């Protein structure tokens, strides 16, 4: 049975990628797991591997070419088998010229430094579309780098817009709860607490616990290890790398995995396993001073938790006031999966976690 | 840490070489008296009149005598007092010293070292201030080194005295009194006169040698205050020319300024620019610029004298041009 080699889902909003390199050629015999080609996205380089043994055939797409998610790049067939009719390759949508293909210059010669020309070839920037800032309008390296950066930003903005629009089409509702944070704050700040564990790590633990203990939400997850998309701000936009979190994962391990993921996301060096399909989203703007906000659902996610900042405030118990620490959490839920009462239960588990430390574990 | 001057470093190199090898002898105008800058002071007393010889004022005769001595198995070190007068020794250097190995079917070697003083220094005038290295590097078979600091001067002279062929050591009059922390005296036979990194930087590479190294460093310090990071390379060896480390630098900074005191026209900078662009063309983000002496006879007037060679301000301005 012929196996189609398709451009895989490359992570939220990429829409596609550029063929960085073909590692096998048409006619090569391949075994399962063999790396056929590498795809480059804004976020990472992904290896596409063969699922079955056979012969690579019907290869389309040249190195450097932009390919859309789902496009067929070739087939793995059995000896003697013919490849199915080549599928029509989707054209880039109108108004969005293929940003990847370096074009051969034509028309009047562009005044550019040799290094700017080399960078243009490497980054796929058409020098004719770059305004030169060098002497006499010469295009120099900084101009090409800026053009490449602004193209990356545009692509990221377009991806954010697409994801937001698709997420907005999901029938959803939200619920919010103010939660006392004093006891977990004391745990995190006590002497001898493991270093490097932050609010985000506790939020990850509480989030997964809340899902596990809310039956409607527990049914919606694909497996006990929840695929959490962590919203990470990067220059020009945001990315949503994925962390696999089990209820039993300890804070120390979570913190280590989270820090590595965020570093890779900020450096634009995410690994293939970092760009999977998130089921839920955690967005923590508390560290940036936000009191409360709504996190939007992205396609394929059923829950998004938005965490506001941890701040001092007053609690009143039986008529007596005392100073404590508060944060406000807002949860957005896919209404096809769960209802208000489920959201309330989820928030209750999260609140218990922070108010009593119930479910918090380091290892 | 002990310091020494550029002049002391050269004297030490000569002393060490003479102590190690009886074939080494010094000859030139006034060398027995120490020379005009005192470099050879005390050597006559230590090594005797047979190895430190004063000569008449005839550069052709001194150099010719030295070529003969070299052919006869000695290691003569000639001092040409002021590089301007190397013109008078050029036939001996270019047509004899540099070619006799080839002409003898490599049966003869000419292990000759010529020390000479170049550069502007306190109004020495049009005939005592020039930097004429471009005439020498044009001669195949003649090696040229131009140390910019005391430690390099020591090593360059020791190295020159180990070579099988003729070497010109271009010293700079303005550097003789410059002090530097003295590095280990252990002579490393593996040492070669190649480019020395004087200051690492990010935005542009300045390639220079001899006294202009100091000028380039002053310019780099001034530019640093404006957030411009300049890398300074001191070539040290002018012929043969090893550009590898400089090429690596240009591949990082993408911009190059070449600075020398000699007149720009037909100067070593032209050779450097040509070599660099052919090696790193695709890495250049700006044309290679050259900054050097103005094409005039060097004036006696101190303000005019200063005006004809690159100042630190001029180097800084040229770096800004390269960075445009």
XYZ file of C-alpha atoms in Angstrom, chain A residues 92-303:
212
model
C -0.177 29.894 -2.144
C -3.329 31.900 -1.476
C -3.747 35.060 -3.490
C -2.177 38.120 -1.966
C 0.401 36.050 -0.221
C 3.348 35.595 -2.522
C 5.562 32.677 -1.760
C 7.852 34.378 0.702
C 10.449 31.665 0.636
C 11.632 31.342 -2.900
C 14.618 33.551 -3.684
C 13.976 34.976 -7.099
C 16.537 35.567 -9.787
C 17.079 39.283 -10.000
C 15.841 40.876 -13.168
C 15.393 44.459 -14.250
C 17.793 47.165 -13.111
C 20.725 45.896 -11.122
C 20.378 46.342 -7.379
C 23.212 48.201 -5.693
C 24.145 45.873 -2.863
C 27.253 44.832 -0.981
C 28.576 41.329 -1.665
C 27.717 40.305 1.892
C 24.172 41.671 1.544
C 23.752 39.590 -1.640
C 24.978 36.476 0.148
C 22.647 37.095 3.075
C 19.798 37.691 0.636
C 20.400 34.292 -0.937
C 20.676 32.590 2.452
C 17.625 34.242 4.009
C 15.509 34.196 0.865
C 15.194 37.966 0.704
C 14.690 39.608 -2.691
C 17.089 42.544 -2.684
C 14.906 44.478 -5.121
C 12.323 44.801 -2.391
C 14.812 46.125 0.154
C 15.521 49.809 0.599
C 19.248 50.343 0.908
C 20.599 52.385 3.804
C 24.245 52.353 2.743
C 26.123 55.052 0.840
C 24.237 56.017 -2.335
C 21.349 53.760 -1.366
C 23.451 50.613 -1.390
C 21.726 47.624 0.192
C 23.912 46.444 3.067
C 23.673 43.487 5.441
C 21.634 45.303 8.103
C 18.943 46.102 5.511
C 18.634 42.449 4.521
C 18.543 41.335 8.168
C 15.798 43.855 8.922
C 13.801 42.714 5.906
C 14.096 39.092 7.004
C 13.055 39.998 10.546
C 10.054 41.998 9.388
C 9.012 39.100 7.129
C 9.254 36.724 10.088
C 7.159 39.151 12.114
C 4.559 39.450 9.341
C 4.305 35.695 9.069
C 3.913 35.417 12.810
C 1.246 38.140 12.896
C -0.622 36.352 10.104
C -0.411 33.077 12.016
C -1.658 34.728 15.210
C -4.560 36.274 13.294
C -5.465 32.936 11.714
C -5.325 31.078 15.012
C -7.335 33.770 16.794
C -10.027 33.731 14.113
C -10.283 29.941 14.166
C -10.281 29.885 17.965
C -12.990 32.540 18.076
C -15.213 30.262 15.996
C -15.220 27.676 18.807
C -18.380 27.941 20.945
C -16.885 28.801 24.289
C -17.568 30.472 27.630
C -15.447 31.695 30.467
C -15.414 31.724 34.260
C -13.147 33.511 36.733
C -12.155 33.053 40.355
C -10.032 35.011 42.783
C -7.671 32.674 44.609
C -5.634 33.188 47.751
C -1.985 32.469 47.007
C -0.376 33.072 50.411
C 0.340 29.477 51.414
C 1.951 28.391 48.133
C 3.815 31.693 48.061
C 5.234 30.847 51.483
C 6.216 27.380 50.221
C 7.994 28.800 47.174
C 9.808 31.435 49.192
C 10.713 29.407 52.219
C 14.351 28.765 52.849
C 15.588 25.599 51.176
C 12.858 25.541 48.523
C 14.199 24.206 45.200
C 15.523 27.097 43.170
C 14.039 28.042 39.842
C 10.496 26.869 40.573
C 8.062 29.644 39.717
C 4.368 30.411 39.569
C 4.126 29.030 36.052
C 5.272 25.615 37.257
C 2.657 25.578 40.027
C 0.075 26.695 37.490
C 1.015 23.785 35.221
C 0.617 21.358 38.115
C -2.697 22.878 39.230
C -4.017 22.993 35.659
C -3.378 19.317 35.006
C -4.756 18.406 38.433
C -7.925 20.415 37.742
C -8.441 18.604 34.443
C -7.846 15.176 35.994
C -10.375 15.844 38.774
C -13.100 17.290 36.535
C -14.720 14.310 34.740
C -15.918 16.208 31.651
C -12.455 17.704 31.145
C -10.659 14.447 31.956
C -12.663 12.767 29.184
C -11.628 15.471 26.694
C -7.880 14.919 27.115
C -6.287 12.356 24.823
C -4.192 10.706 27.540
C -3.282 11.286 31.189
C -0.292 13.325 30.076
C -1.918 16.593 29.057
C -0.394 18.432 26.125
C -0.141 21.962 27.486
C 0.574 24.771 25.062
C 2.553 27.401 26.944
C 2.077 30.893 25.546
C 5.583 32.380 25.182
C 6.236 35.917 24.012
C 9.000 36.136 21.393
C 10.215 39.103 19.336
C 7.464 39.994 16.899
C 4.763 37.733 18.324
C 4.115 34.680 20.411
C 4.560 30.959 20.074
C 2.803 28.079 21.762
C 5.342 25.320 22.367
C 3.979 22.185 23.967
C 4.857 20.613 27.292
C 3.565 17.144 28.165
C 2.444 17.281 31.821
C 1.180 14.402 33.951
C -0.554 14.980 37.287
C 2.281 13.159 39.010
C 5.039 15.281 37.438
C 6.894 17.074 40.231
C 7.544 20.807 40.337
C 11.310 20.379 40.065
C 11.018 18.389 36.828
C 8.313 20.725 35.520
C 10.470 23.773 36.168
C 13.412 22.226 34.385
C 11.363 21.221 31.341
C 9.541 24.565 31.262
C 12.741 26.603 31.420
C 14.327 24.642 28.565
C 11.188 24.995 26.462
C 10.922 28.749 26.990
C 14.611 29.237 26.256
C 14.310 27.274 23.028
C 11.163 29.168 22.051
C 12.803 32.546 22.630
C 15.893 31.479 20.690
C 13.763 30.168 17.809
C 15.269 26.719 18.257
C 12.324 24.546 19.210
C 12.745 20.811 18.816
C 10.301 18.677 16.844
C 8.740 17.372 20.081
C 8.158 20.960 21.229
C 5.750 21.813 18.427
C 3.098 19.123 18.858
C -0.638 19.712 19.081
C -1.680 21.426 22.317
C -4.919 20.355 24.038
C -5.005 23.128 26.614
C -3.306 26.482 26.914
C -1.645 28.180 29.860
C -1.048 31.895 29.567
C 0.539 33.666 32.503
C 0.688 37.443 32.196
C 0.850 37.887 35.947
C 4.572 38.439 35.841
C 3.940 41.363 33.525
C 1.532 43.082 35.904
C -1.776 42.065 34.307
C -4.625 41.661 36.831
C -6.960 39.563 34.727
C -7.511 38.654 31.066
C -9.175 36.120 28.834
C -7.021 33.563 27.047
C -8.437 32.524 23.697
C -8.823 28.937 22.605
C -6.631 27.894 19.720
C -7.823 25.308 17.183
C -7.700 21.846 18.765
C -7.682 23.082 22.362
C -10.578 22.714 24.783
C -9.415 24.839 27.683
